[in-house]
Coordinates of C-alpha atoms in Angstrom, one line a residue:
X1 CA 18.9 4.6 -16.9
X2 CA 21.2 1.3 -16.8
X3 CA 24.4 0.9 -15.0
X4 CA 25.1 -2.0 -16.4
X5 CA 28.8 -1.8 -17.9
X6 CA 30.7 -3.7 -20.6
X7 CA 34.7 -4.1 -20.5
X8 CA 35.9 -4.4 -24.1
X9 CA 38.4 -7.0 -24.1
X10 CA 40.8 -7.8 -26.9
X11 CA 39.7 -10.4 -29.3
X12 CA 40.1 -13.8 -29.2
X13 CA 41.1 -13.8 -25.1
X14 CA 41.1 -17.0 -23.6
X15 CA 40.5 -18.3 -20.3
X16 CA 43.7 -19.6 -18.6
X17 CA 44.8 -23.0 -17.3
X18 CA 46.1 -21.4 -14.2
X19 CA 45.4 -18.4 -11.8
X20 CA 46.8 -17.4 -8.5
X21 CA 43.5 -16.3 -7.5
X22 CA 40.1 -16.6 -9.1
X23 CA 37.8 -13.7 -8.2
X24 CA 33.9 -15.2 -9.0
X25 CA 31.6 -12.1 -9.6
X26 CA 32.2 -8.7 -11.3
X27 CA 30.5 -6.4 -9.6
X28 CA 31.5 -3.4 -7.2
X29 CA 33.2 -6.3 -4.7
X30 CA 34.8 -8.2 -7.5
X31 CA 36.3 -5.2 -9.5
X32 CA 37.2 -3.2 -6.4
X33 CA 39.0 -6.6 -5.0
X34 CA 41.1 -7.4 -8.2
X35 CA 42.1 -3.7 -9.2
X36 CA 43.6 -3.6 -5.3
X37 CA 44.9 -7.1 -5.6
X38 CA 46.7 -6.3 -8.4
X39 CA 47.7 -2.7 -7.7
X40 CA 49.8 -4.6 -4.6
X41 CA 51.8 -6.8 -6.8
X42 CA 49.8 -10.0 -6.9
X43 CA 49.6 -11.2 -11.0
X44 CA 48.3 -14.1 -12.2
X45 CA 44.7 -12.7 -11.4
X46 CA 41.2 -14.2 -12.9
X47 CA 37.8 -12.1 -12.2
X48 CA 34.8 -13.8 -13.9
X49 CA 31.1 -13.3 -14.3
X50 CA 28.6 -15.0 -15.6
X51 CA 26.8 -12.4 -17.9
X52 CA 28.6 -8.3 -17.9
X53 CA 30.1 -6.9 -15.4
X54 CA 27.7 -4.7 -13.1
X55 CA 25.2 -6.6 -14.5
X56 CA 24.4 -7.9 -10.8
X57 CA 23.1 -6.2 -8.0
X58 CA 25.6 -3.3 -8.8
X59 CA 23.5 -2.6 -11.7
X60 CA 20.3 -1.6 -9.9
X61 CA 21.4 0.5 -7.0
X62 CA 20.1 3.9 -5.4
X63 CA 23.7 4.7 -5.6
X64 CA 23.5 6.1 -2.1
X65 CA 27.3 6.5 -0.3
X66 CA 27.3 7.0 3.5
X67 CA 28.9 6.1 6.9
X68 CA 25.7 6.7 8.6
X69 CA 25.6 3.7 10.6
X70 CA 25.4 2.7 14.1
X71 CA 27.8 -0.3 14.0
X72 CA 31.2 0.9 14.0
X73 CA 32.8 -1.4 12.2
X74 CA 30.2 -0.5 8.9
X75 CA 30.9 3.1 9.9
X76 CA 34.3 2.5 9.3
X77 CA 34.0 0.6 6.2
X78 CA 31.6 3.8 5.2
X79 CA 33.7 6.4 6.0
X80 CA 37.2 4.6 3.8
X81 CA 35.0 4.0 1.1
X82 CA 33.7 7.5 1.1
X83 CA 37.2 9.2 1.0
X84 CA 38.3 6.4 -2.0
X85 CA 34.4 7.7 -3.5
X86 CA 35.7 11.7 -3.3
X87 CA 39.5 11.0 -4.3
X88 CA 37.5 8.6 -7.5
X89 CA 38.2 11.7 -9.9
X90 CA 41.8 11.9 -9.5
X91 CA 42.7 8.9 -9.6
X92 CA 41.1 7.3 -11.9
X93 CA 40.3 10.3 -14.7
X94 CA 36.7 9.6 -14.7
X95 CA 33.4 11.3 -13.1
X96 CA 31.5 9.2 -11.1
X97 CA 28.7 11.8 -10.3
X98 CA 29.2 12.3 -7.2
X99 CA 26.6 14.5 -4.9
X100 CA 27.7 14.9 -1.4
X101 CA 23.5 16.3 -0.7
X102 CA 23.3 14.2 2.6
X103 CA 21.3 11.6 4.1
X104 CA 18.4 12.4 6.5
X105 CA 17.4 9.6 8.4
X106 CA 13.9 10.7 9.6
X107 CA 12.4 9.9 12.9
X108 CA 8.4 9.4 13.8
X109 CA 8.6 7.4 17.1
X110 CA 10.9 8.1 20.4
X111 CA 12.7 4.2 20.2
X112 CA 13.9 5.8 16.4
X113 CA 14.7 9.2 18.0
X114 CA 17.2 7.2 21.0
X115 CA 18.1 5.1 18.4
X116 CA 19.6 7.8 15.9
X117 CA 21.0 9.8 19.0
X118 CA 22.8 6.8 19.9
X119 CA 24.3 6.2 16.4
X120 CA 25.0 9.8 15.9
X121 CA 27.7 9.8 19.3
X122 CA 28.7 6.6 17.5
X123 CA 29.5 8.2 14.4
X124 CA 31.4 11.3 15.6
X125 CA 33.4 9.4 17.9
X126 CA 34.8 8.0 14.8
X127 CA 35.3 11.0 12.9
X128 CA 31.7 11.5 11.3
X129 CA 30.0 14.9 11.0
X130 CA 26.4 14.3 11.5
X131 CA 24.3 15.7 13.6
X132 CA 20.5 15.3 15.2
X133 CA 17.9 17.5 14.3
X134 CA 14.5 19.5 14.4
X135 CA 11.7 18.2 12.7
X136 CA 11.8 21.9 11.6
X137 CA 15.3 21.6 10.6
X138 CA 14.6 18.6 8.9
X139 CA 11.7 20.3 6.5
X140 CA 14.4 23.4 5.7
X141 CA 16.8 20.7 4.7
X142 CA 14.1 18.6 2.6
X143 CA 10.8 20.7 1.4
X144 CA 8.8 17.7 0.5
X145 CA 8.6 16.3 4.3
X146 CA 5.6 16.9 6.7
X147 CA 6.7 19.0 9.6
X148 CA 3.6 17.2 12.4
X149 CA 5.0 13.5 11.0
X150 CA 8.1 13.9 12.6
X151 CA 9.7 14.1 15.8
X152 CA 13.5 14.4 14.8
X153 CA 16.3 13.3 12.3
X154 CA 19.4 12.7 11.7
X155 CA 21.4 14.3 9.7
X156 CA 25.0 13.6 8.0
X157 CA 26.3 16.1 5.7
X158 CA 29.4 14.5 3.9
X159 CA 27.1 11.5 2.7
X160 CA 25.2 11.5 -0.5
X161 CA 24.7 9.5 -4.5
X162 CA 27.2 8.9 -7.1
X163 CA 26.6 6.4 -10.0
X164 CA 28.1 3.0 -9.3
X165 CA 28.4 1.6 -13.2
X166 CA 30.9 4.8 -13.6
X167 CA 32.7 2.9 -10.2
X168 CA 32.5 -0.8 -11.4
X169 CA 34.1 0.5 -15.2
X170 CA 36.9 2.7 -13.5
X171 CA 38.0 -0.3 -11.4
X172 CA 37.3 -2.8 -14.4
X173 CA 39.6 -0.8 -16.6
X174 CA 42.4 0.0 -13.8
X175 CA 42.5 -3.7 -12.3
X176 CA 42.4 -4.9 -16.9
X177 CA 45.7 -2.4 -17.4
X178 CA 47.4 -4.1 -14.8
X179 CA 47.0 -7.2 -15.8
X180 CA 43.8 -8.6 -14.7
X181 CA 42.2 -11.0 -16.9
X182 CA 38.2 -10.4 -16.9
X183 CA 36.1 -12.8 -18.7
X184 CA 32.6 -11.8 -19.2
X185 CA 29.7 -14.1 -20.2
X186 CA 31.8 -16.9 -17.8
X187 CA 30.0 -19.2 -15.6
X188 CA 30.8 -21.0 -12.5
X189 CA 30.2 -24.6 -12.8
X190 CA 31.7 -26.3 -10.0
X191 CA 35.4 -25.1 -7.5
X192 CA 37.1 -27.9 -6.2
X193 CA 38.9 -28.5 -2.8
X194 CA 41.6 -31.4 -2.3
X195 CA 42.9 -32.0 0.9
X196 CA 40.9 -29.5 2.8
X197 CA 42.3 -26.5 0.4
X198 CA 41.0 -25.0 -3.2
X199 CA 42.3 -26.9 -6.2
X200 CA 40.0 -25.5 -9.3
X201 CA 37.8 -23.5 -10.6
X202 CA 35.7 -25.1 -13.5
X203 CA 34.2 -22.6 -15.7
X204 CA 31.8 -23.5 -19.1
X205 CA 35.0 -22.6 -20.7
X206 CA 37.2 -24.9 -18.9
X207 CA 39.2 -25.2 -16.0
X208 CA 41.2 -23.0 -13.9
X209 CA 44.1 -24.3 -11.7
X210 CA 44.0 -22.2 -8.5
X211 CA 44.9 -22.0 -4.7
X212 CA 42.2 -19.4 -3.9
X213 CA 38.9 -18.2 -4.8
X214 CA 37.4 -14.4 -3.8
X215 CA 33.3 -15.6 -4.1
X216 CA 31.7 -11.7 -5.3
X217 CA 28.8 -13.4 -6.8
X218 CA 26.4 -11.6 -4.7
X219 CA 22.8 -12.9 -4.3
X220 CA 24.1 -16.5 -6.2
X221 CA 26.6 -16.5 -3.8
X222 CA 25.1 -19.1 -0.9
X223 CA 25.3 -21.4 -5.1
X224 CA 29.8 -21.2 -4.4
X225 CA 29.8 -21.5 -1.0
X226 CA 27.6 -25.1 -1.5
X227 CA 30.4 -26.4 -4.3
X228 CA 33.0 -26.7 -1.4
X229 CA 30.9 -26.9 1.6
X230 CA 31.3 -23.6 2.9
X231 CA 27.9 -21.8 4.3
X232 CA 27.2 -18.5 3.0
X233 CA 23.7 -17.3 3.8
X234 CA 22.9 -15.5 1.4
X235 CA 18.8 -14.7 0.2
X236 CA 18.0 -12.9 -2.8
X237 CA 15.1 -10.2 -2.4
X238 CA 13.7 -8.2 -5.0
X239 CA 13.8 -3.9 -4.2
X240 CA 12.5 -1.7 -7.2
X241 CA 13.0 1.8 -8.3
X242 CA 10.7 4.1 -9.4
X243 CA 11.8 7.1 -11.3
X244 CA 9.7 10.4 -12.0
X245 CA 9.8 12.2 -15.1
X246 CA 11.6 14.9 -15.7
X247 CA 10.2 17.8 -15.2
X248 CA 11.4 21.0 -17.4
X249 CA 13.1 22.9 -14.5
X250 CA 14.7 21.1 -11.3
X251 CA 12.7 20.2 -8.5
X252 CA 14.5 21.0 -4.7
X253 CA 18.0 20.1 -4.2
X254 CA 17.3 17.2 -1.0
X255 CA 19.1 15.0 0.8
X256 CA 19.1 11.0 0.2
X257 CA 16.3 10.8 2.6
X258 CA 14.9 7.4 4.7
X259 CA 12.3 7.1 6.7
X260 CA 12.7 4.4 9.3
X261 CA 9.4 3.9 10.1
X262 CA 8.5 2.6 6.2
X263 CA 11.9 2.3 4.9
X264 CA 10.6 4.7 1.7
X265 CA 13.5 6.2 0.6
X266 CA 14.0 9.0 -2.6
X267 CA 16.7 11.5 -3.7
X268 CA 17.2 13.5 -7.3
X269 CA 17.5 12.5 -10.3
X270 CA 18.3 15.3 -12.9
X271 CA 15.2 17.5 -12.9
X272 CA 13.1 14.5 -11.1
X273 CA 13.5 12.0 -8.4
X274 CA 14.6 8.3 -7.7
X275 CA 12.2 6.5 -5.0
X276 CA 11.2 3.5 -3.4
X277 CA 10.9 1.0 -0.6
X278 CA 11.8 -2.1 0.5
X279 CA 8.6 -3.7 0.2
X280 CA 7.6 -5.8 3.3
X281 CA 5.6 -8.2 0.7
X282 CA 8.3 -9.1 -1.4
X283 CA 9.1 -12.9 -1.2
X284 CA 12.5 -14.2 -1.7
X285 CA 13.8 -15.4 -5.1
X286 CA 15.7 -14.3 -7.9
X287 CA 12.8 -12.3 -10.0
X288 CA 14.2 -9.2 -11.7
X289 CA 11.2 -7.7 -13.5
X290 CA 10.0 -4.5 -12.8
X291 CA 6.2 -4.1 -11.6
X292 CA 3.8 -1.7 -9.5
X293 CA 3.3 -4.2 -6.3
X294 CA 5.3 -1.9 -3.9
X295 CA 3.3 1.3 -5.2
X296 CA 0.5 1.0 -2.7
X297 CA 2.8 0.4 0.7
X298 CA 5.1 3.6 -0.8
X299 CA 1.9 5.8 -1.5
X300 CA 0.8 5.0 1.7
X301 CA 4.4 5.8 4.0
X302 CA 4.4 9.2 1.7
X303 CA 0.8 10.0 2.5
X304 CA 2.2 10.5 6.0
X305 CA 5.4 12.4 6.1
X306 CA 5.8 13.1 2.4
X307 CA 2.4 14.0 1.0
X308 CA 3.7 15.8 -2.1
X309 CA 5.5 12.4 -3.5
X310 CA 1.9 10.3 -2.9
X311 CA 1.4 8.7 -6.0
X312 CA 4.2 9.4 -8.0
X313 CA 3.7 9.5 -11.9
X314 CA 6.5 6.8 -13.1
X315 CA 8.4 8.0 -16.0
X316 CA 10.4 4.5 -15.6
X317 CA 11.7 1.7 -13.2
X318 CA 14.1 -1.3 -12.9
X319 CA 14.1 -4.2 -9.8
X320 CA 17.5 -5.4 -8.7
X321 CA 18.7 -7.9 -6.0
X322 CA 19.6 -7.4 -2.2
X323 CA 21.9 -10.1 -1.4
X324 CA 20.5 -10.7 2.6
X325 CA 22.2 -12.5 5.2
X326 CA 20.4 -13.2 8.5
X327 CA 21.0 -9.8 10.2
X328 CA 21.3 -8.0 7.2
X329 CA 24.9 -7.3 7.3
X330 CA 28.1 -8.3 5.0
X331 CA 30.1 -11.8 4.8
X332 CA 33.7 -10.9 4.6
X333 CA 36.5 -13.5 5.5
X334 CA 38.2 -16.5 5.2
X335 CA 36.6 -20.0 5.4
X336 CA 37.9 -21.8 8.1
X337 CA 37.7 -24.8 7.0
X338 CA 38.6 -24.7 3.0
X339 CA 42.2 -23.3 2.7
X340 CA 42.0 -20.5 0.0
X341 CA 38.5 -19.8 -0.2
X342 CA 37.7 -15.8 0.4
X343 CA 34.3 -14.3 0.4
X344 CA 33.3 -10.9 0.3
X345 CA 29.5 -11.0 -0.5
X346 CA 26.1 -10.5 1.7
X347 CA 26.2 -6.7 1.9
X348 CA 22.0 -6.4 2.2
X349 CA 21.6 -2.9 0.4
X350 CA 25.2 -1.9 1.5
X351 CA 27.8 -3.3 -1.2
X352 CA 27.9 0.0 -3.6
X353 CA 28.8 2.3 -0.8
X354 CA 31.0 -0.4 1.0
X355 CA 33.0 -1.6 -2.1
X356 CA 35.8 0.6 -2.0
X357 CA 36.9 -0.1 1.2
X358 CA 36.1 -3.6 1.0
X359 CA 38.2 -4.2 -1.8
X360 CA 41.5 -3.1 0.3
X361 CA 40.3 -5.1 3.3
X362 CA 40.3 -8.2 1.2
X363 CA 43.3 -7.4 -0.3
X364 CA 45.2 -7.5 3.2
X365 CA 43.3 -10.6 4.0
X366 CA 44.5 -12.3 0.8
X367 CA 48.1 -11.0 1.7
X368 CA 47.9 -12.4 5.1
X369 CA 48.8 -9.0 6.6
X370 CA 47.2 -6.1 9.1
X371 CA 44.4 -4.1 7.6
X372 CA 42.4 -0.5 8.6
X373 CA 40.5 -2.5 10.9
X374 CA 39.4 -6.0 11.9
X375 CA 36.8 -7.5 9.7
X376 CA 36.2 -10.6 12.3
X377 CA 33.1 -9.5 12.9
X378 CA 31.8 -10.0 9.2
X379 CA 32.8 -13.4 9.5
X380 CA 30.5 -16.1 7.9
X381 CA 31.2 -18.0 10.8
X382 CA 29.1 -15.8 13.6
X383 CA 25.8 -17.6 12.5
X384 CA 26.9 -20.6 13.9
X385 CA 26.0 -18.6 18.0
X386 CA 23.0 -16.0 18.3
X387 CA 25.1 -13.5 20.1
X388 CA 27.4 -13.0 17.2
X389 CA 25.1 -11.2 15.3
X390 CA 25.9 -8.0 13.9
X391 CA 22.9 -5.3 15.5
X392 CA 22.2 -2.5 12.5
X393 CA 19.9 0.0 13.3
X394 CA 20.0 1.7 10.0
X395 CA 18.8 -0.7 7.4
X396 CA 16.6 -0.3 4.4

């Protein structure tokens, strides 16, 4: 299975002397940010990406969707993004394949337990439905789990998977009708700044004229912030997927399921399942081929809560990039000290099911005006003090 997407463009387009914003990266971020850019008025827009779009990180996702956090402002972000993520049908005509199953975030130590009953008030004080429960409960919800491993979960039913190359086309194709100019196969060579602001955009094509720059270009993205000084730290990692085969008659219905002790993680996929972990071996760097290394640490977190998925036979699998920053949460903001240059990159694992809100955040960022919330804290600038850092307790 690919999600990689193509956006068929009309012969013979060029790239443009001028742009009121260049948007680098054409991914969830960069598609979501130019269709609502464009949707309020702004014209003149130019996304780019250096091979297709999706091609990215967005291409290799779980496709999980949640607002099972315990920060609130990635709760909120979750939560926006998961209304745009049910509303996707109607407004944009296409079928995303959404499955609201649920996560279950399971628990095998007491510092998880107080940790999940802490995100849970978190969560419904903001409008969330989840809920702690039995390790019982858990094992009605999700057959494959091993009652004795556990000693609670959480549970949010409104989460669940949809497919985000079916996301990154319906935004490509909306943002394109309203005038967007997307050039594929476009790479960033060097952006300029004069006089403490953005002046360019140079492109193997040529340059671009331009007072602002959006940087989307996910785990390449620490490469933009260098060309005008700005510090975006962000580490590539590789996380692979394992898929089963199919079998000839569905397996149980389950929930997105994590466990926090391992990070192994799995879900459905047609009549098998999607599965993985975020290998605690992998080294940074920009590899993207697919082998068996995390099989061994997965067998071995399954052994314990998940006995029946022990040693999975592998119809398939693809390796994608997480984008990390420090504390494993997004960069979203404004440099303060390059006039015009925008960032929205960083999101660790958490772009898919963060992009459509994102997108409208930036937006009102761009358009200098008040937003659904205050996205301060995603600022690049809070690794400059330790006490800035953004505390996650449910990362993969």
């Amino acid at each position: 299975m690919s999600n990689v997407v193509s956006l068929q463009l009309p012969a013979g387009i060029r790239q443009p002397s001028h742009a009121a914003v260049v948007i680098i990266g054409g991914g969830i971020m960069g598609t979501s940010i130019a269709f609502h850019l464009a949707k309020a008025g702004v014209r003149n827009i130019v996304l780019v990406d250096r091979s297709v779009l999706g091609a990215g990180s967005s291409s290799k996702p779980l496709g999980g969707v949640r607002a099972t956090f315990s920060d609130p402002a990635n709760i909120v972000l979750g939560q926006r993004s998961l209304r745009a993520f049910e509303d996707f049908g109607q407004r944009f005509s296409t079928d995303i394949g959404l499955r609201k199953v649920g996560y279950l975030f399971l628990c095998r130590s007491e510092s998880e337990l107080l940790d999940c009953e802490r995100s849970t008030v978190i969560q419904n004080g903001l409008g969330s439905t989840s809920r702690m429960i039995s390790p019982a409960e858990a094992v009605d919800i999700n057959p494959f789990l091993r009652q004795e491993a556990l000693i609670g979960a959480s549970f949010s039913p409104e989460d669940g998977f949809a497919e985000p190359g079916k996301v990154v086309q319906s935004y490509a194709d909306a943002a394109a009708a309203l005038g967007v100019c997307i050039l594929e196969h476009t790479e960033v060579m060097d952006v300029a700044a004069s006089g403490g602001s953005i002046s360019s955009v140079t492109t193997n094509r040529g340059t671009i004229t331009t007072d602002a720059v959006i940087c989307c270009a996910g785990a390449w993205s620490q490469r933009v912030g260098d060309m005008v000084n700005v510090n975006l730290p962000v580490v590539p990692v590789r996380r692979q997927i394992g898929m089963t085969r199919q079998m000839s008659s569905p397996m149980p219905t389950v929930p997105f399921t994590l466990d926090l002790s391992t990070t192994m993680y799995f879900h459905n996929y047609r009549n098998g399942m999607l599965l993985g972990i975020s290998n605690s071996n992998q080294e940074p760097g920009f590899a993207r081929d697919f082998t068996h290394e995390w099989l061994p640490e997965f067998n071995a977190a399954a052994r314990v809560c998940a006995p029946a998925l022990e040693a999975p036979e592998l119809e398939c699998g693809w390796a994608g990039l997480y984008e990390n920053t420090p504390d494993h949460n997004a960069l979203i903001g404004a440099s303060s000290s390059v006039g015009g240059f925008y960032y929205a990159t960083g999101f660790s694992g958490h772009g898919f099911l963060q992009g459509p809100a994102v997108g409208e955040l930036v937006r009102d960022l761009y358009l200098d005006r008040e937003s659904f919330m205050d996205h301060t804290s995603f600022s690049a600038d809070r690794f400059r003090t330790a006490d800035q850092l953004i505390q996650e307790v449910h990362i993969i």
